[in-house]
């Protein structure tokens, strides 16, 4: 099915960006919100993304105007009677999403594809709230959507093959890279990122290192920004919601760090509220240090643990190995997604976690995970695909075969 017109519901952080991406490919889009102020902010965001292109000489002012003319901002569903796809970007609450889908069923024609930009929630559960679950799919853009190339395409249990094919083609027409991911909590990129972000926060609250030291060590290792800079950018509330949901679904290995909740209680939501792990502006925060001291003196977190980059990165590699075991995505798609979705590099090359493990040596990864498990607990328990390969002598680059083949 060719997509001639799209709808976006929710004009917040993601909705405005997604509408801009759609107009950039030349398609008209109707953008709906329930709040006029958010709708205005969404339009302003689209305008400012284009304005930056004009300022850089990449686009003329009249081209910008013709792109802006493709957006219809609205508080009603009046213009949804001929949309071929709707992407919802309303808050990350199942009840809100299901209510919006019900409204969309009334407003849209039969053939309309319903895509959700959810970061982690179940697509199958959303589909079950509609009368056409074969038309329901996840279409997970990354923030900022006008920059990030990756889009996770997530079929639910009842999604039709035609819907998957249409959304893959549509994503490519938006000049993005689609990766089809089997439905699981957090999908691929957030599922792999969360244990890493969580472990960074545990190292911080346990006094193993400061936020600035951890950020600096991780960027030196090859991530484009440190975990605390990233979480402040994503929003502590967003990270907290995703973290709690993954804990609920995967259990103890994803148990969230206590400091998240202290930040949330204090309204430190990240850059958007002027303060998160860091003060913005200002850097390291006396208030966060006091929270850490309070957690430690109340005996709520262990103390005396050590920080190493491996403590953060190896749980991410381990989670990638679990995804192999569960057939969440192919080896190459996992590596490509982490490079495109997070910008990770290793020794100056853009490589994903499974190739990094091959470069380090799977025997080294296994041994380090076992040591971390002994020191810090069962969340570091090595995944079977790592153990299996080490036992078979597939140690990575040094033996010609690990997760990948090396010639
Ligand atoms: N923020 C991120 O970095 C990010 C990244 C990827 C995916 N997501 C996902 O995108 C979705 C939206 O997140 P966000 O950060 O843009 O949220 P946001 O809070 O910035 O925006 C949500 C918007 O939805 C509007 N809204 C609320 N109820 C509505 C309704 N019933 N009908 C229409 N509009 C309604 C709000 O007024 C607001 O403008 C979530 O599912 C989130 O998990 C967020």
Short mmCIF file of C-alpha atoms and ligand atoms in Angstrom, two decimals:
data_model
loop_
_atom_site.label_atom_id
_atom_site.label_comp_id
_atom_site.label_asym_id
_atom_site.label_seq_id
_atom_site.Cartn_x
_atom_site.Cartn_y
_atom_site.Cartn_z
CA UNK A 1 0.00 0.00 0.00
CA UNK A 2 1.38 3.42 -0.91
CA UNK A 3 1.24 6.05 1.82
CA UNK A 4 -0.14 9.36 0.47
CA UNK A 5 -0.92 11.08 3.77
CA UNK A 6 0.07 10.50 7.37
CA UNK A 7 -1.25 11.47 10.80
CA UNK A 8 0.68 12.06 14.02
CA UNK A 9 -1.09 12.10 17.38
CA UNK A 10 0.75 13.94 20.17
CA UNK A 11 2.81 17.01 19.27
CA UNK A 12 5.34 16.76 22.14
CA UNK A 13 9.05 15.93 22.12
CA UNK A 14 8.68 13.14 19.57
CA UNK A 15 5.46 14.01 17.71
CA UNK A 16 6.77 17.33 16.35
CA UNK A 17 10.02 15.72 15.25
CA UNK A 18 8.25 12.82 13.54
CA UNK A 19 5.91 15.20 11.69
CA UNK A 20 8.97 17.12 10.48
CA UNK A 21 10.60 13.90 9.22
CA UNK A 22 7.43 13.04 7.28
CA UNK A 23 7.18 16.46 5.63
CA UNK A 24 10.88 16.34 4.75
CA UNK A 25 10.10 13.31 2.58
CA UNK A 26 7.38 15.40 0.86
CA UNK A 27 4.26 13.86 2.41
CA UNK A 28 1.41 15.83 3.98
CA UNK A 29 0.83 15.20 7.67
CA UNK A 30 -1.95 16.09 10.05
CA UNK A 31 -0.67 16.59 13.60
CA UNK A 32 -3.16 16.34 16.46
CA UNK A 33 -2.85 17.15 20.15
CA UNK A 34 -5.32 17.88 22.95
CA UNK A 35 -3.41 20.96 24.08
CA UNK A 36 -3.13 24.07 21.85
CA UNK A 37 0.08 25.12 23.59
CA UNK A 38 1.76 21.77 22.82
CA UNK A 39 0.51 21.99 19.23
CA UNK A 40 2.09 25.45 18.89
CA UNK A 41 5.33 24.16 20.42
CA UNK A 42 5.27 21.21 17.99
CA UNK A 43 4.87 23.59 15.03
CA UNK A 44 7.65 25.77 16.42
CA UNK A 45 9.93 22.74 16.65
CA UNK A 46 9.26 21.82 13.01
CA UNK A 47 9.89 25.40 11.95
CA UNK A 48 13.16 25.61 13.92
CA UNK A 49 14.51 22.36 12.41
CA UNK A 50 13.87 23.74 8.91
CA UNK A 51 15.15 27.20 9.88
CA UNK A 52 18.50 25.66 10.83
CA UNK A 53 18.70 24.14 7.33
CA UNK A 54 17.90 27.54 5.80
CA UNK A 55 20.55 29.21 7.99
CA UNK A 56 23.13 26.67 6.83
CA UNK A 57 22.21 27.36 3.20
CA UNK A 58 20.87 23.81 2.72
CA UNK A 59 17.35 24.98 1.88
CA UNK A 60 15.71 28.19 0.61
CA UNK A 61 13.10 30.08 2.63
CA UNK A 62 10.44 29.24 0.05
CA UNK A 63 11.32 25.52 0.21
CA UNK A 64 10.97 25.75 3.97
CA UNK A 65 7.56 27.35 3.61
CA UNK A 66 6.37 24.64 1.23
CA UNK A 67 7.46 21.98 3.76
CA UNK A 68 5.66 23.81 6.58
CA UNK A 69 2.53 24.01 4.41
CA UNK A 70 2.46 20.19 4.43
CA UNK A 71 1.60 20.17 8.16
CA UNK A 72 -1.96 20.63 9.38
CA UNK A 73 -1.96 21.20 13.16
CA UNK A 74 -5.29 20.36 14.76
CA UNK A 75 -7.15 19.66 18.00
CA UNK A 76 -9.75 17.45 16.24
CA UNK A 77 -9.84 14.29 14.14
CA UNK A 78 -11.59 16.07 11.22
CA UNK A 79 -8.65 15.68 8.83
CA UNK A 80 -8.03 11.99 9.58
CA UNK A 81 -10.64 10.63 7.15
CA UNK A 82 -8.03 9.96 4.41
CA UNK A 83 -4.81 9.14 6.28
CA UNK A 84 -3.00 5.92 5.31
CA UNK A 85 -0.90 5.70 8.48
CA UNK A 86 -1.09 7.29 11.92
CA UNK A 87 1.88 7.37 14.29
CA UNK A 88 0.87 7.93 17.87
CA UNK A 89 3.34 9.72 20.15
CA UNK A 90 1.17 10.34 23.22
CA UNK A 91 2.53 9.73 26.77
CA UNK A 92 3.97 6.32 27.62
CA UNK A 93 0.85 4.97 29.38
CA UNK A 94 -1.00 1.96 27.97
CA UNK A 95 -4.43 3.35 28.97
CA UNK A 96 -3.83 6.64 27.11
CA UNK A 97 -2.53 4.84 24.04
CA UNK A 98 -5.45 2.41 23.93
CA UNK A 99 -7.95 5.28 24.33
CA UNK A 100 -6.32 7.16 21.44
CA UNK A 101 -6.42 4.02 19.26
CA UNK A 102 -10.15 3.67 19.93
CA UNK A 103 -10.68 7.29 18.83
CA UNK A 104 -8.57 6.66 15.73
CA UNK A 105 -10.69 3.66 14.78
CA UNK A 106 -13.69 5.97 14.65
CA UNK A 107 -11.87 8.71 12.73
CA UNK A 108 -9.78 6.81 10.14
CA UNK A 109 -10.66 4.66 7.14
CA UNK A 110 -10.42 0.85 7.25
CA UNK A 111 -6.99 0.63 5.54
CA UNK A 112 -5.19 2.97 7.95
CA UNK A 113 -2.10 1.51 9.64
CA UNK A 114 -1.81 2.32 13.34
CA UNK A 115 1.83 2.74 14.37
CA UNK A 116 2.99 3.42 17.91
CA UNK A 117 6.19 5.25 18.81
CA UNK A 118 6.18 3.59 22.25
CA UNK A 119 9.65 3.12 23.77
CA UNK A 120 8.84 -0.18 25.43
CA UNK A 121 5.13 -1.01 25.77
CA UNK A 122 3.49 -4.05 24.16
CA UNK A 123 2.31 -3.64 20.56
CA UNK A 124 0.19 -6.81 20.86
CA UNK A 125 -1.63 -5.32 23.86
CA UNK A 126 -2.32 -2.12 21.91
CA UNK A 127 -3.55 -4.13 18.91
CA UNK A 128 -5.89 -6.10 21.17
CA UNK A 129 -7.66 -2.84 22.07
CA UNK A 130 -8.60 -2.33 18.39
CA UNK A 131 -10.78 -4.26 15.95
CA UNK A 132 -7.91 -4.56 13.47
CA UNK A 133 -4.80 -5.86 15.29
CA UNK A 134 -3.34 -6.88 11.88
CA UNK A 135 -2.93 -3.14 11.19
CA UNK A 136 -1.16 -2.36 14.51
CA UNK A 137 2.64 -2.05 14.57
CA UNK A 138 5.46 -0.41 16.50
CA UNK A 139 7.46 2.30 14.76
CA UNK A 140 10.04 3.43 17.27
CA UNK A 141 11.95 6.58 16.31
CA UNK A 142 14.92 7.78 18.33
CA UNK A 143 15.40 11.23 19.83
CA UNK A 144 16.11 13.58 18.06
CA UNK A 145 14.15 11.93 15.25
CA UNK A 146 15.29 14.40 12.59
CA UNK A 147 18.89 13.30 13.21
CA UNK A 148 18.73 9.66 14.26
CA UNK A 149 18.59 7.25 11.32
CA UNK A 150 17.28 4.14 13.06
CA UNK A 151 13.61 3.18 13.32
CA UNK A 152 12.71 -0.07 15.09
CA UNK A 153 9.74 -1.72 13.37
CA UNK A 154 7.97 -4.01 15.82
CA UNK A 155 5.22 -6.38 14.72
CA UNK A 156 2.85 -7.54 17.45
CA UNK A 157 1.50 -11.09 17.66
CA UNK A 158 -1.34 -10.29 15.23
CA UNK A 159 0.34 -7.80 12.89
CA UNK A 160 -0.14 -8.73 9.22
CA UNK A 161 2.85 -9.27 6.91
CA UNK A 162 1.45 -6.62 4.56
CA UNK A 163 1.49 -4.06 7.39
CA UNK A 164 5.13 -4.96 8.18
CA UNK A 165 6.15 -4.62 4.51
CA UNK A 166 4.29 -1.31 4.12
CA UNK A 167 5.89 0.17 7.24
CA UNK A 168 9.39 -0.98 6.24
CA UNK A 169 8.91 0.70 2.84
CA UNK A 170 7.41 3.81 4.41
CA UNK A 171 10.36 4.05 6.84
CA UNK A 172 12.81 3.81 3.93
CA UNK A 173 10.88 6.51 2.08
CA UNK A 174 11.50 8.74 5.13
CA UNK A 175 15.26 8.14 4.53
CA UNK A 176 15.53 6.15 7.75
CA UNK A 177 16.93 2.68 8.43
CA UNK A 178 14.20 0.23 9.47
CA UNK A 179 15.14 -2.77 11.58
CA UNK A 180 12.45 -5.36 12.24
CA UNK A 181 12.59 -6.41 15.89
CA UNK A 182 10.62 -9.22 17.53
CA UNK A 183 8.36 -7.84 20.22
CA UNK A 184 9.93 -7.86 23.69
CA UNK A 185 9.91 -5.30 26.51
CA UNK A 186 12.19 -2.39 25.55
CA UNK A 187 12.50 -3.83 22.01
CA UNK A 188 16.17 -3.90 21.04
CA UNK A 189 18.03 -0.65 21.68
CA UNK A 190 16.36 0.36 24.97
CA UNK A 191 16.54 -3.21 26.24
CA UNK A 192 20.31 -3.18 25.69
CA UNK A 193 20.82 0.38 26.92
CA UNK A 194 18.91 0.04 30.20
CA UNK A 195 21.24 -2.42 31.99
CA UNK A 196 24.14 -0.14 31.02
CA UNK A 197 22.44 3.06 32.24
CA UNK A 198 21.25 1.33 35.38
CA UNK A 199 24.70 -0.03 36.18
CA UNK A 200 26.21 3.44 35.74
CA UNK A 201 23.68 4.77 38.26
CA UNK A 202 24.44 1.92 40.70
CA UNK A 203 28.18 2.64 40.44
CA UNK A 204 27.43 6.32 41.16
CA UNK A 205 25.14 5.74 44.17
CA UNK A 206 27.61 3.23 45.63
CA UNK A 207 30.36 5.86 45.48
CA UNK A 208 32.49 3.83 43.05
CA UNK A 209 33.09 6.99 40.96
CA UNK A 210 31.55 10.40 40.30
CA UNK A 211 29.14 11.09 37.43
CA UNK A 212 31.79 13.13 35.60
CA UNK A 213 34.41 10.39 36.04
CA UNK A 214 32.02 7.74 34.71
CA UNK A 215 30.94 9.90 31.75
CA UNK A 216 34.54 10.65 30.92
CA UNK A 217 35.64 6.99 31.11
CA UNK A 218 32.75 5.83 28.93
CA UNK A 219 33.34 8.45 26.22
CA UNK A 220 37.05 7.56 26.22
CA UNK A 221 35.94 3.95 25.66
CA UNK A 222 33.91 4.91 22.57
CA UNK A 223 30.35 5.96 23.44
CA UNK A 224 29.43 9.36 21.92
CA UNK A 225 28.33 10.66 25.32
CA UNK A 226 28.43 9.38 28.89
CA UNK A 227 25.43 7.68 30.56
CA UNK A 228 24.55 10.62 32.83
CA UNK A 229 24.71 13.18 30.03
CA UNK A 230 22.49 10.85 27.99
CA UNK A 231 19.95 10.27 30.78
CA UNK A 232 19.72 14.01 31.48
CA UNK A 233 18.99 14.48 27.77
CA UNK A 234 16.42 11.67 27.53
CA UNK A 235 14.64 12.71 30.74
CA UNK A 236 14.96 10.99 34.14
CA UNK A 237 11.18 10.41 34.12
CA UNK A 238 11.36 8.62 30.74
CA UNK A 239 14.34 6.51 31.92
CA UNK A 240 12.52 5.82 35.22
CA UNK A 241 9.32 4.61 33.46
CA UNK A 242 11.21 2.40 31.03
CA UNK A 243 13.42 1.10 33.84
CA UNK A 244 10.47 0.15 36.05
CA UNK A 245 8.67 -1.53 33.16
CA UNK A 246 11.73 -3.59 32.21
CA UNK A 247 12.19 -4.58 35.87
CA UNK A 248 8.55 -5.71 35.99
CA UNK A 249 8.99 -7.77 32.81
CA UNK A 250 12.55 -9.17 33.15
CA UNK A 251 12.89 -9.34 36.93
CA UNK A 252 15.87 -8.85 39.22
CA UNK A 253 18.63 -8.34 36.65
CA UNK A 254 16.93 -5.06 35.69
CA UNK A 255 16.17 -3.87 39.27
CA UNK A 256 16.44 -0.07 38.97
CA UNK A 257 19.02 1.93 40.93
CA UNK A 258 17.56 3.75 43.96
CA UNK A 259 18.98 7.11 42.95
CA UNK A 260 16.51 7.33 40.01
CA UNK A 261 13.62 7.65 42.47
CA UNK A 262 15.42 10.22 44.61
CA UNK A 263 15.94 12.39 41.51
CA UNK A 264 12.30 11.97 40.49
CA UNK A 265 11.05 12.88 44.00
CA UNK A 266 13.15 16.05 43.86
CA UNK A 267 11.75 16.94 40.41
CA UNK A 268 15.19 16.56 38.80
CA UNK A 269 13.91 15.37 35.42
CA UNK A 270 17.01 16.17 33.39
CA UNK A 271 17.83 19.04 31.04
CA UNK A 272 14.15 19.88 30.54
CA UNK A 273 13.73 20.79 34.23
CA UNK A 274 17.16 22.43 34.54
CA UNK A 275 18.54 19.60 36.71
CA UNK A 276 19.03 15.84 36.58
CA UNK A 277 22.20 13.97 37.46
CA UNK A 278 23.88 17.28 36.70
CA UNK A 279 22.76 20.86 37.23
CA UNK A 280 22.03 22.60 33.91
CA UNK A 281 23.99 24.82 33.80
CA UNK A 282 26.53 24.05 36.50
CA UNK A 283 27.64 20.45 36.18
CA UNK A 284 28.12 18.24 39.24
CA UNK A 285 25.40 18.77 41.82
CA UNK A 286 25.69 19.17 45.60
CA UNK A 287 22.06 18.03 45.96
CA UNK A 288 22.76 14.74 44.13
CA UNK A 289 25.86 14.18 46.28
CA UNK A 290 23.70 14.63 49.39
CA UNK A 291 21.18 12.09 48.04
CA UNK A 292 24.02 9.60 47.50
CA UNK A 293 25.36 10.15 51.02
CA UNK A 294 21.85 9.69 52.45
CA UNK A 295 21.36 6.41 50.55
CA UNK A 296 24.72 5.13 51.74
CA UNK A 297 24.33 6.14 55.39
CA UNK A 298 20.84 4.57 55.49
CA UNK A 299 22.43 1.32 54.26
CA UNK A 300 20.11 1.33 51.21
CA UNK A 301 22.97 0.76 48.76
CA UNK A 302 26.23 -1.17 49.06
CA UNK A 303 29.44 0.83 49.42
CA UNK A 304 33.05 0.09 48.62
CA UNK A 305 32.34 -1.35 45.17
CA UNK A 306 34.63 -0.61 42.25
CA UNK A 307 33.99 1.16 38.97
CA UNK A 308 35.24 -0.12 35.62
CA UNK A 309 33.95 0.54 32.11
CA UNK A 310 33.44 -3.23 31.79
CA UNK A 311 30.99 -3.11 34.71
CA UNK A 312 28.76 -0.92 32.47
CA UNK A 313 29.46 -2.21 28.97
CA UNK A 314 29.51 -5.97 29.59
CA UNK A 315 25.87 -6.11 30.83
CA UNK A 316 24.94 -4.44 27.51
CA UNK A 317 26.92 -7.09 25.60
CA UNK A 318 25.35 -9.81 27.77
CA UNK A 319 21.84 -8.51 27.01
CA UNK A 320 22.69 -8.52 23.29
CA UNK A 321 23.66 -12.18 23.66
CA UNK A 322 20.31 -12.91 25.35
CA UNK A 323 18.59 -11.27 22.36
CA UNK A 324 20.39 -13.73 20.06
CA UNK A 325 19.09 -16.58 22.19
CA UNK A 326 15.52 -15.21 21.94
CA UNK A 327 15.76 -14.44 18.18
CA UNK A 328 14.89 -10.79 18.80
CA UNK A 329 16.92 -9.74 15.76
CA UNK A 330 19.81 -11.06 13.69
CA UNK A 331 23.43 -10.62 14.81
CA UNK A 332 24.11 -8.00 12.17
CA UNK A 333 20.85 -6.13 12.88
CA UNK A 334 21.70 -6.00 16.60
CA UNK A 335 25.12 -4.51 15.91
CA UNK A 336 23.82 -2.15 13.22
CA UNK A 337 20.96 -0.96 15.44
CA UNK A 338 23.24 -0.11 18.34
CA UNK A 339 25.58 1.82 16.06
CA UNK A 340 22.72 3.69 14.33
CA UNK A 341 20.62 4.09 17.51
CA UNK A 342 23.36 5.09 19.98
CA UNK A 343 26.42 5.97 17.89
CA UNK A 344 28.60 3.47 19.75
CA UNK A 345 32.20 2.96 18.60
CA UNK A 346 35.15 0.88 19.73
CA UNK A 347 38.79 1.69 19.02
CA UNK A 348 37.69 4.41 16.59
CA UNK A 349 35.40 2.16 14.53
CA UNK A 350 31.61 2.24 14.43
CA UNK A 351 30.90 -1.26 15.72
CA UNK A 352 28.09 -2.80 17.74
CA UNK A 353 28.23 -4.85 20.97
CA UNK A 354 28.58 -8.34 19.50
CA UNK A 355 31.46 -7.34 17.25
CA UNK A 356 33.04 -5.51 20.19
CA UNK A 357 32.80 -8.76 22.20
CA UNK A 358 34.51 -10.59 19.32
CA UNK A 359 37.29 -8.01 19.32
CA UNK A 360 37.81 -8.20 23.09
CA UNK A 361 37.60 -11.99 23.06
CA UNK A 362 34.56 -13.93 24.27
CA UNK A 363 36.71 -15.77 26.83
CA UNK A 364 37.69 -12.40 28.35
CA UNK A 365 34.07 -11.22 28.33
CA UNK A 366 32.94 -14.46 30.01
CA UNK A 367 35.65 -14.37 32.67
CA UNK A 368 34.97 -10.69 33.46
CA UNK A 369 31.22 -11.29 33.73
CA UNK A 370 31.90 -14.19 36.11
CA UNK A 371 34.12 -11.97 38.27
CA UNK A 372 31.48 -9.21 38.27
CA UNK A 373 28.83 -11.77 39.18
CA UNK A 374 30.89 -12.87 42.15
CA UNK A 375 31.57 -9.30 43.28
CA UNK A 376 28.22 -7.62 42.54
CA UNK A 377 25.56 -10.28 42.15
CA UNK A 378 23.55 -12.44 39.75
CA UNK A 379 22.60 -9.61 37.36
CA UNK A 380 25.98 -10.26 35.68
CA UNK A 381 25.27 -13.95 35.08
CA UNK A 382 26.78 -14.67 31.64
CA UNK A 383 24.28 -15.40 28.87
CA UNK A 384 24.31 -18.88 27.38
CA UNK A 385 25.31 -17.81 23.82
CA UNK A 386 28.60 -16.48 25.25
CA UNK A 387 29.32 -19.62 27.30
CA UNK A 388 28.40 -21.86 24.40
CA UNK A 389 30.83 -20.15 22.03
CA UNK A 390 33.69 -20.11 24.52
CA UNK A 391 33.23 -23.86 25.18
CA UNK A 392 33.31 -24.48 21.43
CA UNK A 393 36.51 -22.44 21.06
CA UNK A 394 34.75 -19.63 19.16
CA UNK A 395 36.52 -16.83 20.99
CA UNK A 396 36.11 -14.01 18.45
CA UNK A 397 38.61 -12.41 16.09
CA UNK A 398 41.56 -14.30 17.53
CA UNK A 399 40.11 -17.70 16.54
CA UNK A 400 38.38 -16.51 13.33
CA UNK A 401 34.93 -17.05 14.76
CA UNK A 402 32.91 -15.67 17.65
CA UNK A 403 29.47 -14.15 17.24
CA UNK A 404 30.55 -13.19 13.72
CA UNK A 405 32.83 -14.94 11.21
CA UNK A 406 36.23 -13.24 10.79
CA UNK A 407 38.37 -13.86 7.76
N1 LIG B 1 11.23 11.46 24.61
C1 LIG B 1 11.97 10.56 24.01
O1 LIG B 1 13.22 10.65 23.99
C2 LIG B 1 11.32 9.41 23.29
C3 LIG B 1 12.08 8.66 22.36
C4 LIG B 1 11.44 7.63 21.66
C5 LIG B 1 10.12 7.33 21.92
N2 LIG B 1 9.42 8.06 22.84
C6 LIG B 1 8.01 7.71 23.04
O2 LIG B 1 7.22 8.64 22.33
C7 LIG B 1 5.98 8.82 23.00
C8 LIG B 1 5.79 10.29 23.29
O3 LIG B 1 6.83 10.73 24.12
P1 LIG B 1 7.24 12.26 24.21
O4 LIG B 1 8.54 12.31 24.93
O5 LIG B 1 7.10 12.91 22.88
O6 LIG B 1 6.07 12.78 25.19
P2 LIG B 1 5.63 14.30 25.47
O7 LIG B 1 5.07 14.30 26.84
O8 LIG B 1 6.72 15.25 25.12
O9 LIG B 1 4.43 14.52 24.42
C9 LIG B 1 3.20 13.87 24.51
C10 LIG B 1 2.16 14.73 23.82
O10 LIG B 1 0.94 14.00 23.74
C11 LIG B 1 -0.12 14.90 23.99
N3 LIG B 1 -1.29 14.13 24.40
C12 LIG B 1 -1.57 13.59 25.61
N4 LIG B 1 -2.72 12.90 25.55
C13 LIG B 1 -3.17 13.02 24.27
C14 LIG B 1 -4.33 12.53 23.58
N5 LIG B 1 -5.23 11.79 24.21
N6 LIG B 1 -4.48 12.86 22.29
C15 LIG B 1 -3.55 13.62 21.65
N7 LIG B 1 -2.44 14.10 22.24
C16 LIG B 1 -2.28 13.80 23.53
C17 LIG B 1 0.43 15.85 25.05
O11 LIG B 1 -0.33 17.05 25.10
C18 LIG B 1 1.86 16.04 24.56
O12 LIG B 1 1.94 17.10 23.64
C19 LIG B 1 6.04 7.94 24.24
O13 LIG B 1 5.43 6.71 23.96
C20 LIG B 1 7.53 7.78 24.47
O14 LIG B 1 7.83 6.59 25.18
C21 LIG B 1 9.98 9.10 23.52
#
